[in-house]
Amino acid sequence: MATPNNTNTFHDDLHATYITSLGDKLDSPTSYEGAVTEHLRMSGVYWSLAALSLLRSPNEVDTSMGLTKPRAHDERSSIVDWVFTCWDPKSGGFGGNCSGECAHDAHLLYTLSALQILAMADCLEDERLDKEAVVKFVCGLQNEDGSFSGDKWGEIDTRFTYCAFSCLALLGKMPLPNWDNTYSTNNSHASDNTIDLHKAVKYIISCRNSFDGGFGAVPGAESHAGQVFCCIGALSISHSLHLLNDNPKSDADVLSWWLAERQCDSGGLNGRPEKQADVCYSWWILSVLSILGRVNWIDTSKLGQFILNCQDEDDGGIADRPYDMPDVYHTFFGLSGLSLIGHLDEIGDKNGRTYRHIDPVFALPSDVVRRVGLNAQVARPSGDELESRLSMHSVLQV
Amino acid sequence: MHGQKRSEYKSRLLNPEAASKLATKAQQWNALSHELLSQRKRLITPLNADAKPPSPKMLLTLTEKMLTVNPDPSHLWNIRREMLLHLLEKESSQFDVQPELSLTAHCLQRNPKAYSSWFHRKWSIAYMLSRGKTENQSNVLQSELDLCAQFLMLDERNFHCWNYRRFVVALLGSMAAKESAEINEIVTNNTAAAANLPSESYSGDWSSWMDLLSEDSTSKEILMGAQIVSDSTPKNLTSSLSKEKLNELIVSEWNFTSSKIQDNFSNGSAFHYRSKLISIVLEARLASDDETLDNAARLLRKQEKILSMAREEWEEILLNAIFTEPDDQTPWWYHRFIVAWAKPSLDLRDELGDSYNELVEDYESLLYEMADSLRELLEVEKENGLEGDAAERDESKGVKCKWAYLGLHLVLFSLFKLQRVDATELLCEAQECLDALIAIDPCRSERYKMLAAELSA
C-alpha cells in the first residue's frame, strides 16, 4: 500500500466550504447521494452543524448555514423551520426528513438529531417544540426489560438507550438516581412522562462483556467501540459510571485498555480487534477515553496525524481513511477527534483562530452544553480508583 | 464514504455518461419516494369517500422496488409492514413469510450491514411464529441458520449476522422447549389481538428456556437478551423431553464456532460467541450427572469440569492459535477470558474444605503450563528476530511479541494472586514483561506503568 503523503496542513477554509455547500448539492433533484441519503437528512444536518460549530462562531454558523433564518438568495426555509416540518404530531417524535409537507416516520435517532440541532440554534424554548409530546414519545419506547426500541416497530439496541437519555437531558427531563438510594424500580412508564432509570441502567450493564469490558448492541453481542460509546455515554448521563467497577473481573481500566488497543500502527483507531482503522472511531473511542480520563493511554500525536492524512486537500472534508471520498459524518468525527486530543487548539494557536470544543458525552459544542445546562458524570485523569476519580457520584445500585 | 476511493468517485462524477446515469437514477428515486408517501397518506386519510383508495398491494410492490435499490431507509420497511398488516386484516389471510425472506436476502446481499434489512427479517420471522402457519416453522428456522452460515462465509465478522444467528438459536431453543401443544396455545391467544408485535416467547430471548438447563444463577450472566420488543408475559417452560434437543442445538453452535476458528484464528466474533456459549455447554455436559449427588459434590464436580474445559480450550485451540499467529490479538483476549473463567471462586472455599485446595492446585498447574508455553513462544519469536518487515504487516497487528509478553504477565500475575508460593520470582518476571512492553510499545506505556504499580503494591 502506498504511504499517505503525511501532511501537517489543516485545511480550515476548505472544510468550512465543504460543509456549507453540502446542503445545496444534496438538495439538487439530480444528486444521487442526496437521493439515497434523504431518509437520514436530519442526522446529516446535525453532523454538518456540529462540524462547522467546531470551526466557526455561533453567529457565523447561523448565517452561513441558514440555521435560524433563511440565507440570502436562498429559497429554502431556515433549518429550524425545516426541523419542525419533520415533527410527527401523532407520535410526538421527529422523522429523518419530510416529503411534501409529510414528515417521515418518527424515530429516536432522528428525534435526538432534531433536538441537538435545536440546542445549537438556541431554539429549545421555541413555542413550536411540544416538549411534553416528545418526552412522551421517548418514554413510551422503553421496554419491560429496561431497553429502548428505536420506534414503534420494536428494534432493540443500546444505541437507542443513549438516544433516549440524551433526548431527555436536552428536554430537562432526565431522571437522576436518588442519593439515598430510594429510586423506585416499580416506576412504570406506561402512563407516565418518565422512564424507569434503574431498569434502563441494568439493561446497559447486561450488555457488557466481561473479558474486554466492552459493550454490544444487545445482551450476548460482541463488543464494538461504537456501542461502547453509547453505553458509557448513557451511564455518564445517568450518573452511573461507578457501576463499571462492580464486576471484579473487568473494571473500567480493562475497558479503557481494550479501547487503547484499538489504535493501529497507522495511528488510526479501529472498532474491534483486527479490523481496519477508520476516522469515525476517533470519536467513538476518544469520547469514552475522555469520559473515563484515559486519553493518554493512546498515542494522540499519531492519531492526529492519521486524521489529517484523511483530509481531502482539494475540496475539503475528511474521509474514513486516507485517499477515500470524504463525507460529512467522517468530517464531524474527524474534527471531534482533533478537538478531544487538543490538536484543534494547537492548530488554532498557529493560525490565530479560537476553536470551540466538542463535549464527549453530548456530542455538542461545549459552550452549547453549558448554555443548555446539561451535566453528566466524568472521571478525572489522575488517581487510581474510578470511584475517587468521578467528579459526580451517585449510589444507584443494580 | 466507507471504502470509496476519492479518485474513482470524483472521476465518475466528471464522466458525463456516468454522471447523467446517476442523475437519472436520483430523479427516479425521488419520484418513487414522493409517490409512495403520498399514496400512503391517501390510504390512511382518504381525501373523499368516493375516490378509489390506493391499493396496498401496489404500495407493497413499490416498497420492494425501492428497497432493492436502497435497503437503508427504515420508513420504507415501515410502510411495507403496514401494508402487510393491512392486507392480513382485510383479507384475513395467513402471513406468508417467504416473500419477506427473499426480499431481505436480496437486500442483504447488496448491503450485508443494513440494520433495517436485518430487523425486517427478525420481525417477519417473529411474526410468522406468532401468527402464521404452524407447520414447517422449525425448518424455516433451520434454514435461517444456513443463511447465517453463508453470510458469515462472505464476512466472518459481520456482527449483524452473528446477532441474527443468536436470535434464531434462541427461537429454536424456545421451540424445542415448548413442543407443539404450547405453540398452538400461544398462536390461538394471539390471533385475537390486533397487535403488530410478536409474543415474548418469540423475541429472541434466551432467558426463559435457559432455565431448563440450569437453575444456577451464574448462567444469568450469559443470557442472550431479547432483540425485538414483545407484548405478552413470558410462559414458564418446563419440559424434560426437550433437554436433549436443547443440548443438540447448543453443541451444534459450539461446533460451529470451533470450525469458524479453525478457518481463521483471527475470528474475534467466533471467539466472543464461544465465551458466551462455554457456560451453557458446561451445564449441558453436567446435566447427565447423577442427581443424587449432594450440593458440595455437585459444586466440586462443576469446578472440576470448568478446569478440564479450560485446559481443553488452552491445549486444543489457544496454543495452536498463538503459535501460528502470535501477533494477532484476537486469541489473546479469549485467553484472558479463559484464565479468569477457570479460577476457582473464593466462595467455594467454605463449601468444599480440603477439596478446594485441590482445585486451586489444579488451576495453578494449568497456569504454570501456560507460563512454560509462553516462555517458549517468546524464545522462538526472539530467535526469529524482533524486526519483522514492517511494510508487509497488516496495520492492525501490533509490535512483535507484545501479546506474548502481555499473556505471560497475566499468567504470572494470576499465579501471584493465588498467594501460594514465594512471590519474588513471579513478580520479578512479571516486571520484566512490563519493562519489555514499555520498550517495544511506548504508545501504551501509561497502561503498563499502571500495571507495574499494581505489582509493587
Coordinates of N, CA and C in Angstrom, one line a residue, chain A residues 1 28-39 90 99-107 110 143 145 149 151-157 159 203 206 208-212 217-224 227 249 251 253-254 257-258 260-266 268 270 272-278 280 294 296-299 302 306 309-315 319-327 329-330 383-384, chain B residues 1-7 9-10 13 19 22-27 29-30 33-34 37 40-41 44-45 66 69-70 72-76 78-79 81-82 85 110 113 115-116 119 123 155 157-159 162-163 166 196-197 221-230 266 268-272 275-276 327-330 333-334 336-337 340-341 391 393-399 402-403 406 441 443-448 450 454:
Chain A
M1 N 0.8 -1.2 0.0 CA 0.0 0.0 0.0 C 0.9 1.2 0.0
S28 N -30.2 19.1 -4.6 CA -30.4 19.1 -6.1 C -31.2 17.8 -6.5
P29 N -32.2 17.9 -7.3 CA -33.0 16.7 -7.6 C -32.2 15.7 -8.4
T30 N -31.0 16.1 -8.9 CA -30.3 15.1 -9.7 C -29.1 14.6 -8.9
S31 N -29.1 14.9 -7.6 CA -28.0 14.3 -6.7 C -28.3 12.9 -6.3
Y32 N -27.5 12.0 -6.8 CA -27.7 10.6 -6.4 C -27.5 10.4 -4.9
E33 N -26.4 11.0 -4.4 CA -26.1 10.9 -3.0 C -27.2 11.5 -2.1
G34 N -27.8 12.6 -2.6 CA -28.9 13.2 -1.9 C -30.1 12.3 -1.9
A35 N -30.3 11.6 -3.0 CA -31.5 10.7 -3.0 C -31.4 9.5 -2.1
V36 N -30.2 8.9 -2.1 CA -30.0 7.7 -1.3 C -29.8 8.0 0.2
T37 N -29.6 9.3 0.5 CA -29.4 9.6 2.0 C -30.6 10.5 2.5
E38 N -31.6 10.7 1.6 CA -32.7 11.6 2.1 C -33.3 11.2 3.4
H39 N -33.4 9.9 3.6 CA -34.0 9.4 4.9 C -33.3 9.8 6.1
K90 N -48.5 13.0 15.6 CA -49.2 11.8 16.0 C -48.4 11.0 17.1
S99 N -41.4 14.8 3.2 CA -41.6 14.9 1.7 C -42.9 15.5 1.5
G100 N -43.0 16.6 0.9 CA -44.2 17.3 0.6 C -45.1 17.5 1.8
E101 N -44.6 18.2 2.8 CA -45.4 18.6 4.0 C -45.6 17.3 4.9
C102 N -45.1 16.2 4.5 CA -45.4 15.0 5.2 C -44.2 14.5 5.9
A103 N -44.2 14.5 7.2 CA -43.0 14.1 8.0 C -42.8 12.6 7.8
H104 N -41.5 12.2 7.7 CA -41.2 10.7 7.7 C -41.5 10.2 9.1
D105 N -41.5 8.8 9.1 CA -41.9 8.2 10.4 C -40.9 8.6 11.5
A106 N -41.5 8.8 12.7 CA -40.6 9.3 13.8 C -39.7 8.1 14.3
H107 N -38.5 8.5 14.7 CA -37.5 7.5 15.2 C -36.7 8.2 16.2
Y110 N -33.5 10.2 14.9 CA -33.8 11.5 14.3 C -34.3 12.5 15.3
N143 N -38.9 -0.5 27.1 CA -39.5 -1.8 27.2 C -39.4 -2.4 28.6
D145 N -37.9 -4.8 29.9 CA -36.6 -5.2 30.5 C -35.7 -4.0 30.6
S149 N -36.6 0.7 22.4 CA -36.8 0.5 20.9 C -36.6 1.8 20.2
D151 N -38.2 2.8 17.5 CA -39.5 3.3 17.2 C -40.6 2.2 17.5
K152 N -41.8 2.5 17.1 CA -42.9 1.6 17.5 C -42.7 0.2 16.9
W153 N -41.9 0.0 15.9 CA -41.7 -1.4 15.4 C -40.9 -2.3 16.2
G154 N -40.1 -1.8 17.1 CA -39.6 -2.6 18.2 C -38.1 -3.1 18.0
E155 N -37.3 -2.5 17.1 CA -35.9 -2.9 17.1 C -35.2 -2.4 18.4
I156 N -34.5 -3.3 19.0 CA -33.9 -3.0 20.3 C -32.3 -2.9 20.1
D157 N -31.7 -1.9 20.7 CA -30.3 -1.7 20.5 C -29.9 -0.7 21.6
R159 N -27.9 1.6 21.2 CA -27.8 2.9 20.6 C -29.0 3.7 21.1
Y203 N -30.2 -2.8 32.2 CA -30.1 -3.3 30.8 C -28.8 -3.0 30.2
S206 N -26.2 -5.3 31.4 CA -26.4 -6.7 30.9 C -25.8 -6.8 29.5
R208 N -22.8 -5.9 28.8 CA -21.4 -5.8 29.0 C -20.7 -7.2 28.8
N209 N -19.5 -7.2 28.2 CA -18.8 -8.4 28.1 C -17.6 -8.4 29.1
S210 N -17.5 -9.5 29.8 CA -16.5 -9.5 30.9 C -15.1 -9.4 30.5
F211 N -14.7 -10.1 29.4 CA -13.2 -10.2 29.2 C -12.6 -9.0 28.5
D212 N -13.4 -8.2 27.8 CA -12.8 -7.0 27.3 C -13.4 -5.7 28.0
A217 N -24.6 -4.5 21.2 CA -25.9 -3.9 20.9 C -27.0 -4.4 21.8
V218 N -26.9 -5.7 22.1 CA -27.9 -6.4 22.9 C -27.1 -7.4 23.8
P219 N -27.8 -7.9 24.9 CA -27.0 -8.9 25.7 C -26.6 -10.0 24.8
G220 N -25.3 -10.4 25.0 CA -24.8 -11.5 24.2 C -24.0 -11.1 23.0
A221 N -24.2 -9.8 22.6 CA -23.5 -9.3 21.4 C -22.0 -9.0 21.7
E222 N -21.2 -9.1 20.6 CA -19.8 -8.8 20.6 C -19.6 -7.3 20.9
S223 N -18.5 -7.0 21.7 CA -18.1 -5.6 22.0 C -17.7 -4.9 20.7
H224 N -18.2 -3.6 20.6 CA -17.9 -2.8 19.5 C -17.7 -1.4 20.0
Q227 N -20.7 0.9 20.0 CA -21.7 0.6 21.1 C -21.1 0.9 22.5
K249 N -13.9 -8.9 37.7 CA -13.1 -9.4 36.6 C -12.8 -8.4 35.6
D251 N -12.8 -4.2 35.4 CA -13.0 -2.9 35.9 C -13.0 -1.9 34.7
D253 N -10.8 0.1 33.9 CA -9.5 0.2 33.2 C -9.3 -0.9 32.2
V254 N -9.9 -2.0 32.3 CA -9.8 -3.1 31.3 C -10.5 -2.5 30.0
W257 N -8.3 0.0 28.4 CA -7.1 -0.6 27.8 C -7.6 -1.3 26.5
W258 N -8.7 -2.0 26.5 CA -9.3 -2.6 25.2 C -9.4 -1.5 24.2
A260 N -7.7 1.4 24.1 CA -6.4 1.8 23.7 C -5.8 0.8 22.7
E261 N -6.1 -0.5 22.8 CA -5.6 -1.5 21.8 C -6.3 -1.4 20.5
R262 N -7.3 -0.5 20.3 CA -7.9 -0.2 19.0 C -6.9 0.6 18.1
Q263 N -5.9 1.2 18.7 CA -5.0 2.0 17.9 C -4.1 1.1 17.1
C264 N -4.1 1.4 15.8 CA -3.3 0.6 14.8 C -2.0 1.3 14.6
D265 N -1.1 0.5 13.9 CA 0.2 1.1 13.5 C 0.1 2.4 12.8
S266 N -1.0 2.5 12.0 CA -1.1 3.7 11.2 C -1.5 4.9 12.1
G268 N -4.4 5.4 13.4 CA -5.8 5.4 13.4 C -6.4 4.4 14.4
N270 N -9.4 1.4 15.2 CA -10.4 0.5 14.7 C -11.5 0.3 15.7
R272 N -13.0 -2.9 16.4 CA -12.9 -4.2 17.0 C -11.5 -4.7 16.6
P273 N -11.0 -5.7 17.4 CA -9.7 -6.2 17.1 C -9.6 -6.7 15.7
E274 N -8.4 -6.5 15.1 CA -8.1 -7.0 13.7 C -9.0 -6.4 12.6
K275 N -9.6 -5.2 12.8 CA -10.3 -4.5 11.8 C -9.5 -3.3 11.3
Q276 N -9.9 -2.8 10.2 CA -9.2 -1.6 9.7 C -9.5 -0.3 10.5
A277 N -8.5 0.6 10.6 CA -8.7 1.8 11.2 C -9.7 2.7 10.4
D278 N -10.4 3.5 11.1 CA -11.5 4.3 10.5 C -11.6 5.6 11.3
C280 N -14.0 7.4 12.0 CA -15.2 7.6 12.9 C -14.9 7.2 14.3
R294 N -8.8 8.7 30.4 CA -7.7 7.9 29.9 C -7.2 8.2 28.5
N296 N -4.7 9.7 27.6 CA -3.2 9.5 27.5 C -2.8 8.0 27.4
W297 N -3.8 7.1 27.3 CA -3.4 5.7 27.0 C -3.2 5.4 25.6
I298 N -3.5 6.4 24.7 CA -3.1 6.1 23.3 C -2.1 7.2 22.8
D299 N -1.5 7.0 21.6 CA -0.6 8.0 21.1 C -1.4 9.0 20.3
K302 N 0.1 10.4 16.9 CA -0.1 9.6 15.8 C -1.5 9.6 15.3
F306 N -3.0 10.7 11.6 CA -3.9 9.9 10.8 C -5.1 10.6 10.3
N309 N -4.2 13.0 7.6 CA -4.0 12.3 6.4 C -5.3 11.9 5.6
C310 N -6.4 12.0 6.3 CA -7.7 11.6 5.7 C -8.4 12.8 5.1
Q311 N -7.8 14.0 5.2 CA -8.4 15.2 4.6 C -8.4 15.1 3.1
D312 N -9.4 15.7 2.5 CA -9.4 15.9 1.0 C -8.7 17.3 0.8
E313 N -7.5 17.3 0.3 CA -6.8 18.5 0.2 C -7.3 19.4 -0.9
D314 N -8.1 18.9 -1.8 CA -8.6 19.7 -2.9 C -9.9 20.3 -2.6
D315 N -10.8 19.5 -2.0 CA -12.2 20.0 -1.9 C -12.7 20.1 -0.4
A319 N -12.3 11.9 5.2 CA -12.8 10.6 4.8 C -12.6 9.6 5.9
D320 N -13.1 8.4 5.7 CA -12.9 7.3 6.7 C -11.4 6.9 6.8
R321 N -10.7 6.9 5.6 CA -9.3 6.5 5.6 C -8.6 7.4 4.5
P322 N -7.3 7.4 4.6 CA -6.5 8.2 3.6 C -6.9 7.8 2.2
Y323 N -7.1 8.8 1.3 CA -7.4 8.6 -0.1 C -8.9 8.3 -0.4
D324 N -9.7 8.1 0.6 CA -11.1 7.8 0.4 C -11.9 9.1 0.2
M325 N -13.1 9.0 -0.3 CA -14.0 10.1 -0.5 C -14.6 10.6 0.8
P326 N -14.5 11.9 1.1 CA -15.0 12.4 2.4 C -16.5 12.4 2.4
D327 N -17.1 12.4 3.6 CA -18.5 12.7 3.8 C -18.6 13.4 5.1
Y329 N -20.3 12.8 7.8 CA -20.2 12.0 9.0 C -18.7 11.9 9.5
H330 N -17.9 11.5 8.6 CA -16.4 11.4 9.0 C -15.8 12.8 9.2
G383 N -5.3 9.8 39.8 CA -5.8 9.0 40.9 C -6.0 7.6 40.4
D384 N -6.3 6.7 41.3 CA -6.3 5.3 40.9 C -7.7 4.7 40.7
Chain B
M1 N -17.0 8.5 2.6 CA -17.8 7.3 2.4 C -17.0 6.1 2.5
H2 N -17.5 5.1 3.3 CA -16.8 4.0 3.7 C -16.2 3.2 2.4
G3 N -14.9 3.2 2.4 CA -14.2 2.4 1.3 C -14.3 2.9 -0.1
Q4 N -14.8 4.1 -0.3 CA -14.9 4.7 -1.7 C -13.7 5.5 -2.0
K5 N -12.9 5.0 -3.0 CA -11.7 5.8 -3.3 C -12.0 7.1 -3.9
R6 N -11.3 8.1 -3.4 CA -11.6 9.5 -3.7 C -11.5 9.7 -5.3
S7 N -10.3 9.2 -5.8 CA -10.1 9.5 -7.2 C -11.1 8.8 -8.1
Y9 N -14.2 8.0 -7.3 CA -15.5 8.7 -7.1 C -15.6 9.9 -7.9
K10 N -14.5 10.8 -7.8 CA -14.6 12.0 -8.5 C -14.5 11.9 -10.0
L13 N -17.9 11.3 -11.3 CA -18.7 12.5 -11.4 C -18.3 13.3 -12.6
A19 N -22.2 10.4 -14.9 CA -22.9 11.4 -14.1 C -24.4 11.5 -14.5
L22 N -26.3 8.6 -13.1 CA -26.6 8.7 -11.6 C -27.7 9.8 -11.4
A23 N -27.7 10.8 -12.3 CA -28.7 11.8 -12.2 C -30.1 11.3 -12.5
T24 N -30.2 10.4 -13.5 CA -31.5 9.8 -13.8 C -31.9 8.9 -12.7
K25 N -31.0 8.1 -12.1 CA -31.4 7.3 -11.0 C -31.9 8.1 -9.9
A26 N -31.3 9.2 -9.6 CA -31.7 10.1 -8.5 C -33.1 10.6 -8.7
Q27 N -33.4 11.0 -10.0 CA -34.7 11.5 -10.3 C -35.8 10.5 -10.2
W29 N -35.6 7.9 -8.2 CA -35.8 7.6 -6.8 C -36.7 8.6 -6.1
N30 N -36.4 9.9 -6.4 CA -37.2 11.0 -5.8 C -38.7 10.9 -6.2
S33 N -40.2 8.0 -4.3 CA -40.3 8.3 -2.9 C -41.5 9.2 -2.7
H34 N -41.7 10.2 -3.5 CA -42.9 11.1 -3.4 C -44.2 10.3 -3.6
L37 N -45.0 8.0 -0.6 CA -45.5 8.7 0.6 C -46.9 9.3 0.5
R40 N -49.5 6.5 0.5 CA -49.7 6.0 1.8 C -50.6 7.0 2.6
K41 N -50.4 8.3 2.4 CA -51.2 9.2 3.1 C -52.6 9.1 2.7
I44 N -54.3 6.1 4.3 CA -54.6 6.3 5.8 C -55.7 7.3 6.0
T45 N -55.6 8.5 5.3 CA -56.6 9.5 5.4 C -57.2 9.9 4.0
M66 N -38.2 -0.1 -4.4 CA -37.2 0.9 -3.8 C -36.2 0.3 -2.9
V69 N -33.2 -1.2 -4.4 CA -32.2 -0.3 -4.8 C -31.4 0.2 -3.6
N70 N -32.2 0.6 -2.5 CA -31.6 1.2 -1.3 C -32.3 0.6 -0.1
D72 N -31.6 0.9 3.1 CA -31.4 1.6 4.4 C -32.6 2.3 5.0
P73 N -33.4 3.0 4.2 CA -34.5 3.8 4.8 C -35.5 3.0 5.6
S74 N -35.5 3.2 7.0 CA -36.4 2.4 7.8 C -37.8 2.7 7.5
H75 N -38.1 3.9 7.1 CA -39.6 4.2 6.9 C -40.1 3.4 5.7
L76 N -39.3 3.0 4.8 CA -39.8 2.2 3.6 C -40.2 0.8 4.2
N78 N -41.1 0.3 7.2 CA -42.3 0.5 8.0 C -43.6 0.5 7.1
I79 N -43.5 1.1 6.0 CA -44.7 1.2 5.1 C -45.0 -0.3 4.6
R81 N -44.4 -3.1 6.2 CA -45.1 -3.8 7.3 C -46.5 -3.3 7.5
E82 N -46.7 -2.0 7.4 CA -48.1 -1.5 7.5 C -49.0 -2.2 6.4
L85 N -49.7 -5.9 7.2 CA -50.7 -6.0 8.3 C -52.1 -5.6 7.8
R110 N -26.9 -7.1 -1.1 CA -26.4 -5.8 -1.6 C -25.7 -5.1 -0.5
K113 N -24.8 -5.0 5.9 CA -24.7 -4.4 7.2 C -25.9 -3.4 7.4
Y115 N -29.0 -2.2 9.0 CA -29.7 -2.5 10.2 C -31.2 -2.9 9.9
S116 N -31.8 -2.0 9.0 CA -33.2 -2.2 8.8 C -33.6 -3.5 8.0
F119 N -33.5 -6.2 10.6 CA -34.6 -6.0 11.6 C -35.9 -6.5 10.9
W123 N -38.4 -9.3 12.3 CA -39.8 -9.1 12.5 C -40.6 -10.1 11.8
D155 N -18.4 -12.6 5.1 CA -17.8 -11.7 6.1 C -17.9 -12.4 7.4
R157 N -16.9 -11.5 10.2 CA -17.0 -10.6 11.4 C -18.3 -9.8 11.4
N158 N -19.2 -10.1 10.5 CA -20.5 -9.3 10.4 C -21.3 -9.5 11.7
F159 N -21.2 -8.5 12.5 CA -21.9 -8.6 13.9 C -23.4 -8.6 13.7
W162 N -24.1 -12.3 13.2 CA -23.9 -13.1 14.4 C -25.1 -12.8 15.4
N163 N -25.5 -11.6 15.5 CA -26.6 -11.3 16.4 C -27.9 -12.0 15.9
R166 N -27.8 -15.6 16.8 CA -28.2 -15.9 18.2 C -29.7 -15.7 18.4
N196 N -49.2 -5.6 16.5 CA -48.3 -5.9 15.4 C -47.2 -6.8 15.9
L197 N -47.0 -6.8 17.2 CA -45.8 -7.4 17.8 C -45.9 -8.8 18.3
E221 N -25.5 -14.6 33.7 CA -24.6 -13.8 33.1 C -24.5 -14.0 31.6
I222 N -24.8 -15.2 31.1 CA -24.6 -15.5 29.7 C -25.8 -15.5 28.9
L223 N -26.9 -15.0 29.5 CA -28.2 -15.0 28.8 C -28.1 -14.0 27.6
M224 N -28.7 -14.4 26.5 CA -28.8 -13.5 25.4 C -30.1 -12.8 25.5
G225 N -30.1 -11.6 25.3 CA -31.4 -10.8 25.6 C -32.3 -10.8 24.4
A226 N -33.5 -10.2 24.6 CA -34.4 -10.1 23.6 C -33.9 -9.1 22.5
Q227 N -34.2 -9.4 21.3 CA -33.7 -8.5 20.2 C -34.8 -7.7 19.6
I228 N -36.0 -8.0 20.0 CA -37.2 -7.4 19.4 C -38.2 -7.3 20.5
V229 N -39.0 -6.2 20.4 CA -39.9 -6.0 21.5 C -41.0 -7.0 21.5
S230 N -41.6 -7.1 22.7 CA -42.7 -8.1 22.8 C -43.8 -7.6 23.7
S266 N -8.2 -15.5 13.6 CA -8.4 -14.1 13.8 C -9.9 -13.8 13.9
G268 N -12.5 -12.9 15.8 CA -12.9 -12.5 17.2 C -14.4 -12.7 17.5
S269 N -15.2 -12.6 16.4 CA -16.7 -12.8 16.7 C -17.0 -14.2 17.1
A270 N -16.2 -15.2 16.5 CA -16.5 -16.6 16.9 C -15.9 -16.8 18.3
F271 N -14.8 -16.3 18.6 CA -14.2 -16.4 20.0 C -15.2 -15.8 21.0
H272 N -15.8 -14.6 20.6 CA -16.7 -14.0 21.5 C -17.9 -14.9 21.8
S275 N -17.2 -17.6 24.1 CA -17.1 -17.2 25.6 C -18.5 -17.1 26.2
K276 N -19.5 -16.9 25.3 CA -20.9 -16.9 25.8 C -21.5 -18.3 25.9
D327 N 1.1 -12.5 16.8 CA 0.9 -11.1 16.9 C -0.6 -10.7 16.6
D328 N -1.4 -11.7 16.5 CA -2.8 -11.4 16.3 C -3.5 -11.3 17.7
Q329 N -4.1 -10.2 18.0 CA -4.5 -10.0 19.4 C -5.8 -10.9 19.7
T330 N -6.5 -11.3 18.6 CA -7.8 -12.0 18.9 C -7.8 -13.1 19.9
W333 N -7.3 -12.2 23.7 CA -8.4 -11.7 24.5 C -9.2 -12.9 25.1
Y334 N -9.3 -14.0 24.2 CA -10.0 -15.2 24.7 C -9.2 -15.9 25.8
R336 N -7.4 -14.4 28.0 CA -7.7 -13.6 29.3 C -9.1 -14.2 29.8
F337 N -10.0 -14.4 28.9 CA -11.3 -14.9 29.4 C -11.2 -16.2 30.1
A340 N -9.6 -16.1 33.6 CA -10.5 -15.6 34.6 C -11.6 -16.7 34.9
W341 N -12.1 -17.3 33.8 CA -13.2 -18.2 33.9 C -12.9 -19.4 34.7
A391 N 6.6 -3.2 6.4 CA 5.7 -2.9 5.2 C 4.8 -4.0 4.9
R393 N 3.4 -6.0 7.1 CA 2.5 -6.3 8.2 C 1.2 -5.5 8.0
D394 N 0.1 -6.2 8.5 CA -1.2 -5.5 8.5 C -1.1 -4.4 9.5
E395 N -1.8 -3.3 9.3 CA -1.8 -2.2 10.2 C -2.3 -2.5 11.6
S396 N -3.2 -3.5 11.6 CA -3.9 -3.8 12.9 C -3.0 -4.7 13.8
K397 N -1.9 -5.2 13.3 CA -1.0 -6.0 14.1 C -0.1 -5.1 14.9
G398 N 0.1 -5.4 16.1 CA 0.9 -4.6 17.0 C 2.4 -4.9 16.8
V399 N 3.2 -4.5 17.8 CA 4.6 -4.8 17.7 C 4.8 -6.3 18.0
K402 N 4.5 -8.5 21.5 CA 3.8 -7.8 22.5 C 2.8 -8.6 23.3
W403 N 2.0 -9.4 22.5 CA 0.9 -10.1 23.1 C 1.4 -11.3 23.9
L406 N 2.3 -9.8 27.2 CA 1.1 -9.5 27.9 C 0.4 -10.7 28.5
D441 N 6.4 -1.0 23.0 CA 5.1 -0.5 22.7 C 4.9 0.8 23.5
C443 N 3.6 3.6 22.9 CA 2.3 4.2 22.8 C 1.4 4.0 24.1
R444 N 1.5 2.8 24.6 CA 0.6 2.4 25.7 C 1.4 2.3 27.0
S445 N 2.5 3.1 27.1 CA 3.3 2.9 28.3 C 2.5 3.3 29.6
E446 N 1.6 4.3 29.5 CA 0.8 4.7 30.6 C 0.1 3.5 31.3
R447 N -0.5 2.6 30.4 CA -1.2 1.4 30.9 C -0.2 0.5 31.6
Y448 N 1.0 0.3 31.0 CA 2.0 -0.6 31.5 C 2.5 -0.1 32.9
M450 N 0.9 1.6 35.0 CA -0.1 1.3 36.0 C -0.1 -0.2 36.4
E454 N 0.7 -1.9 40.2 CA -0.1 -3.0 40.8 C 0.8 -4.1 41.4

